Coordinates of C-alpha atoms in Angstrom, one line a residue:
Chain W
M26 CA 78.6 108.5 93.8
S27 CA 78.5 105.1 92.3
T28 CA 77.7 101.4 92.1
L29 CA 80.3 98.9 92.1
V30 CA 80.1 95.5 89.9
I31 CA 82.3 92.7 90.3
E32 CA 81.6 89.6 88.1
D33 CA 83.0 86.3 88.3
L34 CA 87.0 87.2 89.5
H35 CA 89.6 85.5 89.1
V36 CA 93.3 86.2 90.4
H37 CA 96.4 84.1 90.0
Y38 CA 99.9 85.1 91.4
G39 CA 102.0 82.7 89.3
E40 CA 100.8 79.6 91.0
T41 CA 98.6 80.3 93.5
H42 CA 95.2 81.0 92.9
A43 CA 94.4 84.0 95.3
V44 CA 90.8 84.9 94.4
K45 CA 88.4 81.9 93.2
G46 CA 85.2 83.6 91.5
V47 CA 83.9 86.3 93.2
S48 CA 81.0 88.1 92.1
L49 CA 79.5 90.8 94.0
R50 CA 77.3 94.2 93.7
V51 CA 78.0 96.8 95.7
E52 CA 75.2 99.8 95.4
N53 CA 75.7 103.6 95.5
G54 CA 76.4 104.9 99.2
E55 CA 77.0 101.6 100.6
L56 CA 80.0 100.6 103.0
C57 CA 81.2 97.3 101.9
V58 CA 83.1 95.1 104.1
F59 CA 85.5 92.3 102.9
L60 CA 86.0 90.3 106.1
G61 CA 88.3 87.2 106.2
P62 CA 91.4 85.7 107.9
S63 CA 94.7 86.8 106.1
G64 CA 95.2 85.3 103.1
C65 CA 91.4 84.9 102.1
G66 CA 91.7 86.8 98.9
K67 CA 89.9 90.3 100.5
T68 CA 93.0 92.3 99.8
S69 CA 93.5 91.1 96.1
T70 CA 90.1 91.6 95.4
L71 CA 90.5 95.3 96.8
R72 CA 94.0 95.8 94.9
T73 CA 92.1 94.2 91.7
V74 CA 89.5 97.0 92.3
A75 CA 91.9 99.5 92.4
G76 CA 93.7 98.0 89.3
L77 CA 96.7 97.2 91.3
V78 CA 96.6 93.7 90.3
R79 CA 95.5 92.1 86.8
P80 CA 93.0 89.6 87.3
S81 CA 93.2 86.6 85.5
S82 CA 89.6 87.1 84.4
G83 CA 86.5 88.7 85.0
R84 CA 85.2 92.0 84.9
I85 CA 84.9 95.1 87.1
L86 CA 82.3 97.6 86.6
I87 CA 82.2 100.9 87.7
D88 CA 79.2 102.9 87.1
D89 CA 78.2 100.0 84.3
R90 CA 81.6 100.8 82.7
V91 CA 83.8 98.0 82.6
V92 CA 87.3 99.3 84.0
N93 CA 89.7 96.3 83.4
N94 CA 92.1 98.2 81.2
L95 CA 92.1 101.6 82.8
Y96 CA 95.3 102.9 85.1
P97 CA 94.5 102.9 88.7
G98 CA 94.6 106.8 88.0
E99 CA 91.9 106.5 85.5
R100 CA 89.1 104.6 87.8
D101 CA 88.4 107.7 89.6
I102 CA 89.1 106.2 93.2
A103 CA 90.9 107.0 96.1
M104 CA 92.6 104.4 98.4
V105 CA 93.8 104.4 102.5
F106 CA 96.6 102.0 102.7
Q107 CA 97.3 99.9 105.9
S108 CA 100.8 101.4 106.0
Y109 CA 99.5 105.1 105.2
A110 CA 101.7 105.5 102.4
L111 CA 102.6 108.7 103.2
Y112 CA 105.2 110.2 101.0
P113 CA 108.1 111.3 103.3
H114 CA 109.3 114.4 101.3
M115 CA 105.7 115.9 101.1
T116 CA 103.9 118.2 104.0
V117 CA 100.5 117.3 105.0
R118 CA 99.4 120.2 102.7
E119 CA 101.3 118.8 99.5
H120 CA 99.6 115.5 100.3
F121 CA 96.2 117.0 100.2
A122 CA 97.1 119.0 97.2
F123 CA 98.8 115.7 95.3
P124 CA 95.6 114.1 94.0
L125 CA 94.1 117.5 93.0
R126 CA 97.1 118.6 90.8
A127 CA 97.2 115.3 89.4
G128 CA 93.6 116.5 87.8
K129 CA 95.2 120.1 86.9
M130 CA 92.6 122.1 89.4
P131 CA 93.7 125.4 89.8
E132 CA 95.7 126.6 92.5
P133 CA 93.4 128.6 94.4
E134 CA 90.7 125.8 94.2
I135 CA 93.2 123.7 95.6
A136 CA 94.0 125.8 98.9
K137 CA 90.2 126.2 99.3
K138 CA 89.8 122.5 99.3
I139 CA 92.8 122.0 101.4
E140 CA 91.4 124.5 104.1
S141 CA 87.9 122.6 104.2
I142 CA 89.3 119.0 104.7
A143 CA 91.5 120.4 107.2
E144 CA 88.8 121.6 108.8
L145 CA 86.8 118.6 108.7
L146 CA 89.9 116.2 110.2
Q147 CA 91.1 119.0 112.3
M148 CA 94.6 119.1 111.0
H149 CA 95.0 122.8 111.0
P150 CA 97.8 123.4 113.2
L151 CA 99.5 120.5 111.5
V152 CA 99.3 121.3 107.6
D153 CA 102.9 122.2 107.4
R154 CA 104.4 119.1 108.9
Y155 CA 106.3 116.1 107.4
P156 CA 104.9 112.8 108.0
R157 CA 107.9 111.7 110.1
E158 CA 106.8 114.8 112.8
L159 CA 103.3 112.9 112.9
S160 CA 101.9 110.3 115.4
A161 CA 100.1 107.3 113.8
G162 CA 96.5 108.7 114.3
Q163 CA 97.5 112.0 112.6
A164 CA 99.2 109.9 109.9
Q165 CA 96.1 108.0 109.5
R166 CA 94.0 111.1 109.5
V167 CA 96.2 112.9 106.5
A168 CA 95.8 109.3 104.5
I169 CA 92.2 109.8 104.7
G170 CA 92.3 113.2 104.0
R171 CA 94.1 112.8 100.6
A172 CA 91.9 109.9 99.9
L173 CA 88.9 112.3 100.3
I174 CA 89.7 115.8 99.0
R175 CA 89.1 114.7 95.5
T176 CA 85.4 112.6 96.0
P177 CA 86.0 110.0 94.3
K178 CA 83.3 107.6 92.8
L179 CA 85.1 104.7 95.1
W180 CA 86.7 105.0 98.2
L181 CA 89.0 101.7 99.0
L182 CA 90.2 101.1 102.9
D183 CA 92.8 98.2 103.4
E184 CA 92.9 97.6 106.8
P185 CA 93.0 101.3 107.4
L186 CA 93.0 101.1 111.4
N187 CA 95.6 97.9 111.9
N188 CA 98.8 100.2 112.9
L189 CA 96.5 102.2 115.5
D190 CA 96.3 101.7 119.3
A191 CA 93.3 99.8 120.4
R192 CA 91.6 103.2 121.7
L193 CA 92.3 105.1 118.6
Q194 CA 90.9 102.0 116.6
V195 CA 87.5 102.7 118.1
E196 CA 87.7 106.2 117.8
T197 CA 88.8 106.6 114.3
R198 CA 86.3 104.1 113.1
A199 CA 83.4 106.3 114.3
V200 CA 85.3 109.4 112.5
L201 CA 85.5 107.0 109.3
K202 CA 81.8 106.1 109.4
H203 CA 80.7 109.4 110.0
I204 CA 82.5 110.8 106.9
Q205 CA 81.6 108.0 105.1
R206 CA 77.9 108.6 106.0
E207 CA 78.4 112.4 105.3
S208 CA 80.2 112.3 101.8
G209 CA 78.0 109.4 100.3
I210 CA 81.4 108.0 98.5
T211 CA 80.4 104.1 97.5
S212 CA 82.7 102.6 100.2
I213 CA 85.2 99.1 100.2
Y214 CA 86.6 98.7 103.4
V215 CA 88.9 95.3 104.0
T216 CA 89.4 94.0 107.9
H217 CA 90.1 90.7 109.5
N218 CA 88.5 92.2 112.5
Q219 CA 84.8 91.0 112.6
E220 CA 84.0 93.8 115.3
E221 CA 85.0 96.6 113.2
A222 CA 83.4 94.6 110.2
Q223 CA 80.0 94.7 112.4
S224 CA 80.3 98.2 113.6
L225 CA 81.1 99.7 109.9
A226 CA 79.3 98.1 107.5
D227 CA 75.9 98.3 105.3
Q228 CA 76.9 94.8 103.9
I229 CA 79.6 92.4 105.1
V230 CA 81.3 90.2 102.4
I231 CA 82.9 86.9 104.5
M232 CA 85.9 85.7 102.4
D233 CA 87.5 82.5 103.0
S234 CA 90.5 80.8 101.0
G235 CA 89.9 82.8 97.7
L236 CA 85.8 82.4 97.8
I237 CA 82.8 84.3 99.1
Q238 CA 81.4 82.7 101.9
Q239 CA 78.2 85.1 102.6
I240 CA 77.2 88.2 102.0
G241 CA 74.7 90.2 104.3
T242 CA 74.1 92.8 106.7
P243 CA 76.0 92.5 109.9
Q244 CA 73.1 91.2 111.9
E245 CA 72.4 88.3 108.7
V246 CA 75.6 87.2 109.1
Y247 CA 75.5 86.8 112.3
D248 CA 72.1 85.7 113.5
E249 CA 71.9 83.0 109.9
P250 CA 75.2 82.1 109.5
T251 CA 75.2 80.2 106.2
N252 CA 78.3 77.6 106.9
L253 CA 80.4 76.8 109.7
F254 CA 83.3 79.2 108.8
V255 CA 80.8 82.3 109.3
A256 CA 79.5 81.2 112.1
G257 CA 82.9 80.7 113.7
F258 CA 84.4 83.9 112.0
V259 CA 81.7 86.2 113.2
G260 CA 81.4 87.0 117.1
T261 CA 83.5 87.5 120.0
P262 CA 83.7 85.5 121.7
P263 CA 83.1 83.0 119.1
M264 CA 80.1 80.8 118.4
N265 CA 80.1 77.5 120.5
F266 CA 80.7 74.5 118.6
I267 CA 80.2 70.5 119.9
P268 CA 79.7 67.5 117.4
C269 CA 76.6 65.7 118.0
T270 CA 74.5 62.9 115.7
L271 CA 71.1 63.4 115.0
S272 CA 68.2 60.7 115.8
R273 CA 65.1 60.1 115.2
A274 CA 62.6 58.1 117.2
N275 CA 58.8 58.6 117.5
G276 CA 58.4 61.5 116.0
Q277 CA 61.3 63.2 118.3
I278 CA 64.3 64.2 116.9
V279 CA 67.5 64.0 119.4
L280 CA 71.0 65.9 119.3
R281 CA 72.7 63.0 120.9
H282 CA 76.2 63.6 122.2
E283 CA 78.1 61.2 124.7
T284 CA 77.3 63.4 127.4
F285 CA 73.6 64.4 126.8
G286 CA 70.7 63.8 124.6
L287 CA 69.3 67.1 123.4
E288 CA 65.2 66.7 122.7
L289 CA 64.9 69.5 119.9
E290 CA 61.0 71.4 120.2
P291 CA 58.5 70.9 118.2
E292 CA 58.7 73.5 115.6
L293 CA 62.5 73.0 115.3
V294 CA 61.6 69.2 114.3
Q295 CA 59.6 70.0 110.9
R296 CA 63.1 72.0 109.7
V297 CA 65.7 69.3 110.1
A298 CA 65.0 66.8 107.2
A299 CA 68.3 64.8 107.9
A300 CA 68.0 61.0 108.5
D301 CA 68.8 59.3 111.3
G302 CA 72.3 59.1 112.6
H303 CA 73.6 62.0 110.6
A304 CA 77.1 63.9 112.1
V305 CA 76.1 67.4 113.1
M306 CA 78.1 70.2 114.5
L307 CA 75.5 71.8 117.4
G308 CA 76.1 75.8 117.5
I309 CA 75.2 78.3 120.1
R310 CA 76.0 82.0 120.6
P311 CA 77.6 83.0 124.0
E312 CA 74.5 84.9 125.0
D313 CA 72.1 82.1 124.3
V314 CA 73.3 79.7 126.9
D315 CA 71.5 80.1 130.5
L316 CA 73.6 78.7 133.5
R317 CA 72.3 76.9 136.7
P318 CA 74.9 75.4 139.1
V319 CA 74.3 72.0 140.3
H320 CA 75.3 70.1 143.0
G321 CA 76.5 66.1 143.0
G322 CA 74.9 64.6 139.9
D323 CA 72.5 62.2 138.3
P324 CA 74.0 59.3 135.9
A325 CA 75.8 61.0 133.1
S326 CA 74.1 59.3 130.5
D327 CA 70.6 60.3 130.5
R328 CA 70.9 63.9 131.1
M329 CA 68.9 66.2 128.5
H330 CA 71.3 69.3 128.8
P331 CA 74.8 69.5 128.7
R332 CA 76.9 70.1 131.5
G333 CA 80.1 71.5 132.1
T334 CA 82.5 73.1 134.9
V335 CA 83.9 76.6 135.5
Y336 CA 87.1 77.2 133.9
V337 CA 87.3 80.7 134.4
I338 CA 85.3 83.8 134.7
E339 CA 86.6 87.0 133.0
P340 CA 84.6 90.2 134.5
Q341 CA 83.7 92.5 131.1
G342 CA 82.1 95.5 133.6
N343 CA 78.8 95.0 133.1
E344 CA 78.8 91.5 131.9
Q345 CA 80.9 88.7 132.4
I346 CA 82.4 85.5 129.7
V347 CA 82.5 82.3 131.5
S348 CA 84.6 79.8 129.9
L349 CA 83.1 76.1 130.4
Q350 CA 84.6 72.8 130.4
V351 CA 82.2 70.9 128.5
T352 CA 83.9 67.7 127.4
L353 CA 87.7 67.1 127.7
D354 CA 88.5 69.3 124.6
V355 CA 85.5 71.2 124.1
L356 CA 85.8 74.1 126.0
W357 CA 82.6 76.9 125.5
K358 CA 82.3 80.6 126.8
V359 CA 78.9 82.1 127.9
R360 CA 78.1 85.7 128.1
R361 CA 76.1 86.1 131.2
E362 CA 75.1 89.7 133.1
A363 CA 77.1 90.3 136.0
N364 CA 74.1 91.9 138.3
S365 CA 73.7 90.9 141.7
A366 CA 70.6 88.8 140.7
A367 CA 72.7 86.1 139.2
V368 CA 73.6 83.2 141.0
P369 CA 77.3 83.5 141.9
L370 CA 79.9 81.5 140.1
E371 CA 83.2 80.0 141.1
S372 CA 86.0 78.0 139.3
G373 CA 85.4 74.2 139.5
Q374 CA 82.1 74.4 140.0
P375 CA 79.4 72.2 138.2
V376 CA 77.1 73.8 135.6
E377 CA 73.9 72.9 133.8
L378 CA 73.7 74.8 130.3
T379 CA 70.2 75.1 128.7
L380 CA 70.5 75.9 125.3
R381 CA 67.8 78.4 124.0
Q382 CA 66.6 75.9 121.3
H383 CA 65.5 79.1 118.5
R384 CA 68.8 80.2 118.5
L385 CA 70.5 76.7 118.1
R386 CA 72.5 76.2 114.7
L387 CA 72.8 72.6 113.1
F388 CA 75.6 72.3 110.7
D389 CA 76.3 69.0 108.5
A390 CA 79.8 67.9 109.8
N391 CA 80.9 66.8 106.1
T392 CA 79.7 69.9 104.0
E393 CA 79.9 72.4 106.8
Q394 CA 76.5 73.9 105.0
R395 CA 74.0 75.0 107.4
L396 CA 70.9 72.5 108.0
L397 CA 69.3 74.8 110.5
Chain F
M9 CA 129.8 108.5 140.8
T10 CA 128.9 106.7 137.6
N11 CA 128.5 110.1 135.6
V12 CA 132.2 109.9 136.6
R13 CA 132.8 106.6 135.4
Q14 CA 130.6 107.0 132.4
S15 CA 132.3 110.4 131.5
R16 CA 135.9 108.7 131.5
R17 CA 134.3 105.9 129.5
L18 CA 133.3 108.1 127.0
W19 CA 136.5 109.5 126.9
L20 CA 138.5 106.1 126.0
W21 CA 136.0 105.3 123.3
Y22 CA 137.6 108.9 121.5
L23 CA 141.1 107.4 121.3
P24 CA 140.1 104.7 118.6
V25 CA 138.1 107.5 116.9
L26 CA 140.8 109.7 117.3
A27 CA 143.6 106.9 115.5
V28 CA 141.6 106.3 113.0
T29 CA 140.7 110.1 112.2
C30 CA 145.1 110.3 112.4
S31 CA 145.2 107.4 109.9
F32 CA 143.3 109.2 107.4
A33 CA 143.7 112.8 107.7
G34 CA 147.4 112.8 108.7
P35 CA 148.8 112.0 104.9
F36 CA 146.4 114.6 104.0
L37 CA 147.5 117.4 106.4
W38 CA 150.9 116.3 105.7
M39 CA 150.3 117.3 101.9
L40 CA 148.9 120.5 102.9
M41 CA 151.7 121.2 105.0
T42 CA 154.3 120.3 102.1
T43 CA 152.2 122.7 99.6
L44 CA 153.7 125.6 102.0
K45 CA 157.0 124.8 102.3
T46 CA 159.8 125.4 100.9
R47 CA 162.2 122.9 99.1
V48 CA 164.1 122.8 102.2
D49 CA 162.1 122.7 105.0
T50 CA 160.3 119.5 102.7
F51 CA 163.1 117.3 103.7
A52 CA 164.1 118.8 107.2
V53 CA 165.2 115.9 109.4
P54 CA 163.4 115.9 112.0
P55 CA 160.6 117.2 110.4
K56 CA 159.5 120.8 110.8
F57 CA 155.8 121.5 112.3
I58 CA 156.7 125.3 112.6
F59 CA 158.3 126.9 109.9
E60 CA 157.9 130.0 107.4
P61 CA 155.2 129.5 105.0
T62 CA 155.6 130.5 101.1
V63 CA 153.3 130.2 98.4
A64 CA 155.8 129.7 95.8
N65 CA 154.4 126.3 95.3
Y66 CA 150.9 127.6 94.3
E67 CA 152.4 130.3 92.2
A68 CA 154.0 127.8 90.2
V69 CA 151.2 125.8 89.7
L70 CA 149.1 128.4 88.8
N71 CA 151.0 129.7 86.0
S72 CA 151.8 126.3 84.6
E73 CA 150.1 123.9 82.2
F74 CA 148.8 122.0 85.1
M75 CA 145.7 124.7 85.2
R76 CA 144.3 123.2 81.6
S77 CA 144.8 119.7 82.8
L78 CA 142.8 120.6 85.8
G79 CA 140.1 122.1 83.8
N80 CA 139.8 119.0 81.5
S81 CA 139.5 116.3 85.0
V82 CA 136.4 118.8 86.0
I83 CA 134.8 119.1 82.9
V84 CA 135.7 115.3 81.9
A85 CA 134.2 114.4 85.7
L86 CA 131.8 116.4 85.6
I87 CA 129.6 115.7 82.2
S88 CA 130.5 111.8 83.0
T89 CA 129.1 112.1 86.3
V90 CA 125.9 114.0 85.1
F91 CA 125.6 111.4 82.4
S92 CA 126.0 108.5 84.3
I93 CA 123.8 109.5 87.0
T94 CA 121.0 110.3 84.7
L95 CA 121.3 107.0 82.8
G96 CA 122.0 105.0 86.0
T97 CA 118.7 106.3 88.0
L98 CA 116.5 105.6 85.0
T99 CA 118.2 101.8 84.5
A100 CA 118.2 101.1 88.3
Y101 CA 114.7 102.1 88.9
G102 CA 113.6 99.8 85.6
F103 CA 115.5 97.2 87.5
S104 CA 114.0 97.9 90.6
R105 CA 110.1 97.8 89.5
Y106 CA 110.2 95.9 86.7
K107 CA 111.0 92.7 86.8
F108 CA 111.6 90.5 83.6
R109 CA 113.4 87.1 82.8
R110 CA 116.8 86.7 83.9
S111 CA 117.1 90.4 85.0
D112 CA 119.1 89.3 87.8
N113 CA 121.6 87.7 85.3
V114 CA 121.7 91.2 83.5
L115 CA 122.0 93.2 86.1
F116 CA 124.8 91.1 87.4
W117 CA 126.5 91.6 83.6
I118 CA 126.2 95.4 84.3
L119 CA 128.2 95.1 87.7
S120 CA 130.5 93.1 86.0
L121 CA 131.5 95.6 84.0
R122 CA 132.6 97.4 86.8
M123 CA 134.6 94.9 87.8
L124 CA 136.9 95.0 84.9
P125 CA 140.3 95.7 85.3
A126 CA 141.5 98.7 83.6
V127 CA 144.6 97.1 82.4
A128 CA 142.3 94.7 80.7
V129 CA 140.9 97.3 78.5
M130 CA 143.2 99.6 78.1
V131 CA 144.5 98.1 74.5
P132 CA 141.0 97.6 73.0
F133 CA 139.9 100.9 74.2
F134 CA 143.6 102.5 72.7
L135 CA 142.8 100.8 69.3
I136 CA 138.9 101.9 69.5
F137 CA 139.4 105.4 69.7
T138 CA 142.2 105.6 67.6
S139 CA 140.0 104.1 64.7
L140 CA 137.5 106.6 65.8
K141 CA 139.6 109.6 65.7
L142 CA 138.8 110.2 69.5
L143 CA 142.4 109.7 70.7
D144 CA 143.3 112.8 73.3
T145 CA 139.5 114.1 73.2
H146 CA 137.6 114.9 76.3
T147 CA 134.8 112.7 74.6
A148 CA 136.3 109.5 74.6
L149 CA 137.4 110.1 78.4
I150 CA 133.9 110.6 79.2
I151 CA 132.5 107.6 77.4
V152 CA 135.4 105.4 79.1
Y153 CA 134.6 106.7 82.4
S154 CA 130.4 106.6 82.0
V155 CA 131.1 102.9 81.3
F156 CA 132.5 102.4 84.5
N157 CA 130.3 104.8 86.4
I158 CA 126.8 104.0 84.9
S159 CA 127.1 100.1 86.4
F160 CA 128.1 101.5 89.7
A161 CA 125.5 104.2 89.8
V162 CA 123.1 101.3 88.8
W163 CA 123.6 98.9 91.5
L164 CA 124.2 101.2 94.2
L165 CA 120.6 103.3 93.2
K166 CA 118.8 100.3 92.8
G167 CA 119.5 99.3 96.4
F168 CA 117.8 103.0 97.2
F169 CA 115.0 102.5 95.0
D170 CA 114.3 99.0 96.5
E171 CA 113.9 100.4 99.7
I172 CA 111.2 102.8 98.7
P173 CA 107.8 101.2 99.6
I174 CA 105.6 100.1 96.6
E175 CA 102.6 101.2 98.4
L176 CA 104.2 104.8 98.1
E177 CA 103.9 104.8 94.4
E178 CA 100.8 102.4 94.5
A179 CA 99.2 105.2 96.3
A180 CA 100.3 107.9 93.7
M181 CA 99.3 105.9 91.0
V182 CA 95.3 105.7 92.7
D183 CA 95.8 109.2 93.3
G184 CA 95.9 109.5 89.5
Y185 CA 99.4 110.1 88.5
G186 CA 100.6 107.7 85.4
P187 CA 104.1 105.9 85.7
W188 CA 106.4 108.6 84.5
H189 CA 104.8 111.1 86.9
V190 CA 104.7 108.4 89.7
F191 CA 108.7 108.1 89.0
R192 CA 109.2 112.0 89.1
K193 CA 106.9 112.8 91.6
V194 CA 107.5 110.1 94.4
S195 CA 110.3 107.9 93.6
L196 CA 112.6 110.2 92.5
P197 CA 112.8 113.2 95.0
M198 CA 112.7 109.7 97.5
V199 CA 116.3 108.7 96.2
V200 CA 117.7 112.6 95.9
P201 CA 120.3 111.3 98.7
G202 CA 121.2 108.3 97.0
I203 CA 121.6 110.1 93.9
A204 CA 123.9 112.7 95.7
T205 CA 125.9 109.6 97.4
T206 CA 126.3 108.0 94.3
A207 CA 127.5 111.0 92.3
V208 CA 130.4 112.1 94.8
F209 CA 131.4 108.7 94.2
C210 CA 131.5 109.0 90.5
L211 CA 133.2 111.9 90.8
I212 CA 135.9 110.9 92.7
Q213 CA 136.4 108.1 90.4
S214 CA 136.6 110.0 87.3
M215 CA 139.1 112.5 89.0
N216 CA 141.1 110.0 90.3
E217 CA 141.4 108.1 87.2
F218 CA 145.1 107.7 85.8
L219 CA 145.6 104.8 83.7
L220 CA 143.2 105.1 81.1
A221 CA 143.7 109.0 80.7
F222 CA 147.3 108.1 80.5
V223 CA 146.5 105.8 77.8
L224 CA 144.5 107.8 75.9
T225 CA 145.5 111.4 76.0
T226 CA 148.6 113.1 75.1
R227 CA 148.5 116.9 75.1
N228 CA 145.1 118.4 74.3
A229 CA 142.8 116.5 76.8
T230 CA 145.5 115.6 79.6
T231 CA 143.6 115.2 83.3
G232 CA 145.0 116.2 86.2
P233 CA 146.4 113.0 87.6
V234 CA 148.2 112.6 84.8
A235 CA 150.0 116.1 84.5
L236 CA 150.6 115.2 88.3
S237 CA 153.4 112.8 87.1
K238 CA 154.9 115.2 84.7
F239 CA 155.9 116.9 87.8
Q240 CA 158.7 114.7 88.0
S241 CA 161.7 116.1 85.9
A242 CA 164.9 115.1 85.0
V243 CA 166.8 117.2 87.7
G244 CA 164.6 115.3 90.6
V245 CA 160.9 115.5 92.1
N246 CA 159.3 118.9 93.2
W247 CA 157.2 117.7 95.9
G248 CA 156.2 121.2 96.9
E249 CA 154.5 122.0 93.7
I250 CA 153.0 118.2 93.3
S251 CA 151.5 118.6 96.5
A252 CA 150.0 122.0 95.5
A253 CA 148.7 120.8 92.4
A254 CA 147.0 117.6 94.5
A255 CA 145.9 119.9 96.8
M256 CA 144.4 121.9 93.9
L257 CA 142.7 118.5 92.6
V258 CA 140.6 118.1 95.7
I259 CA 138.8 121.5 95.5
P260 CA 136.3 120.7 93.1
I261 CA 135.5 117.1 94.7
A262 CA 135.2 119.1 98.3
I263 CA 133.5 122.1 96.7
F264 CA 130.7 119.4 95.3
T265 CA 130.4 117.3 98.5
I266 CA 129.7 120.4 100.4
I267 CA 127.2 121.4 97.8
V268 CA 125.4 118.0 98.3
R269 CA 126.3 117.6 102.0
N270 CA 122.7 117.7 103.5
Q271 CA 121.5 114.8 101.3
L272 CA 124.6 112.9 102.3
I273 CA 123.5 112.9 105.5
R274 CA 119.7 112.1 104.7
G275 CA 121.3 109.6 102.6
M276 CA 122.9 108.0 106.0
S277 CA 119.8 108.0 107.6
F278 CA 117.1 106.7 104.8
G279 CA 115.2 104.2 105.6
R280 CA 113.6 105.9 108.6
L281 CA 109.9 106.0 106.5
R282 CA 106.6 105.4 107.7

């Protein structure tokens, strides 16, 4: 039960500047996910919180107390490692007892605790096994149990689901979230899997090249990405992009591309301050595009809506993902319901794309910051 | 069909295995046989494989000065091994986990001690121990053997420590343990197979050493190998007694190896951690 505050954290590994000024606050009981590609500094930040890496500068506060100079063992934290880090010479029972014995808890009490954690994780028949006798999923549960048996102030998870197969990942994800909610332990969860982040997080911290790109709820980072990186990183399939220029004429703003010229709706016009000829990146989510098959064609130049040809259709049960060749080097993905009412499509078919304008996102092509 | 062929091929594999085994075990078995032969049988041509065994050789050795030397060997070898393993383990762990400037050079310097031929240091050692008044004592031999064994132990054990995933130690740190307890409760138990292997090597090395023991001892601290050489006398070589003495020199090593055999096997399958 505690809060974590990170203030202007920098981490260097020799010449490499891995974390370049990270500041954030994790509230009591919150599950905060660090999301980003590999090498973005998310794991370094987590390891610094754990005390396994020394920061070059900046402060880490747990419950308003600076812990920079405390040993990992003195910070009252628990961690689940990607590799699980189980001790090959200890049984499951000994793993559970290990953190408790560090705190010199009396043995009868330890036995009671082991009983209840084995109950929670359904590990009763396995408590006398060694790690080599466990499946990946069971080993994962031991790692979780070892971390939680002590009820730490902070629970740190470093890509804990990476070594599990897809089905087990989804299953364990739910278990983790349930346990976190039940125990109310403030948690930090590191992952590069944005789907995992979306489904677990109260708050997502998106990082890239050692910097925080955006902090927000899963919905916020999905709907209102602050820059091109976040927009492209969050969501599967990712947001579709196409480079355009803005031009203003007669109080109208037109998004101009070689193959189309999209007129912005009036309420959007007021929100775009950028000037004539400004280079922008148009972004739109796969579910915010409507498809209409077209036959033959009007001259290419005067189209209002972008067009494309169906490249491939991937059925996903109740929906389908349609890949579209929009220009030679731009491939878009569109999410579409797979019900019978929808017009059937086939590969090679030309289609017109109607973009839902209030879901349209514009990014400055140079600064990559969001304009609209 | 395939089964027959497979079993035939498997059988063929045993031929080289058998050849290697014989070339190693052959001389040893020959020695054991000699311990039970009379002087006449020992030199019989063609060699006798079936003969009337005698325990006379063992009786002679058991009642000779050799037993004292054997005792010396065991004392020196055990103490030097324990000493080397203790220091070697701590040093190896330090080198494995804490890198400092030029640590690789220091490590190589330690190994270079092991490369030193005994002849090269024989005279200096003799002079040093003369001035320390330690000639012909267990202490002198323990010190000398430890110099060689520690460097060997450091190198072998560093390899075992290097194989321990660092996350295991990190997990223990996070779980509330300080550096000493991380070493004691996580790292050390995991290198026990390595320690067993290293100990066997150190023990064999110390039990076998001849040259330095020959130079540094005269009477009180004479070790087994030195005593063995004294079975050659003016009246000739008594091979039966030498063999019996050599066989008894093997016993301490055999006992130790049997005690730690489970660890040795685990040492061979080391690295299967998850």
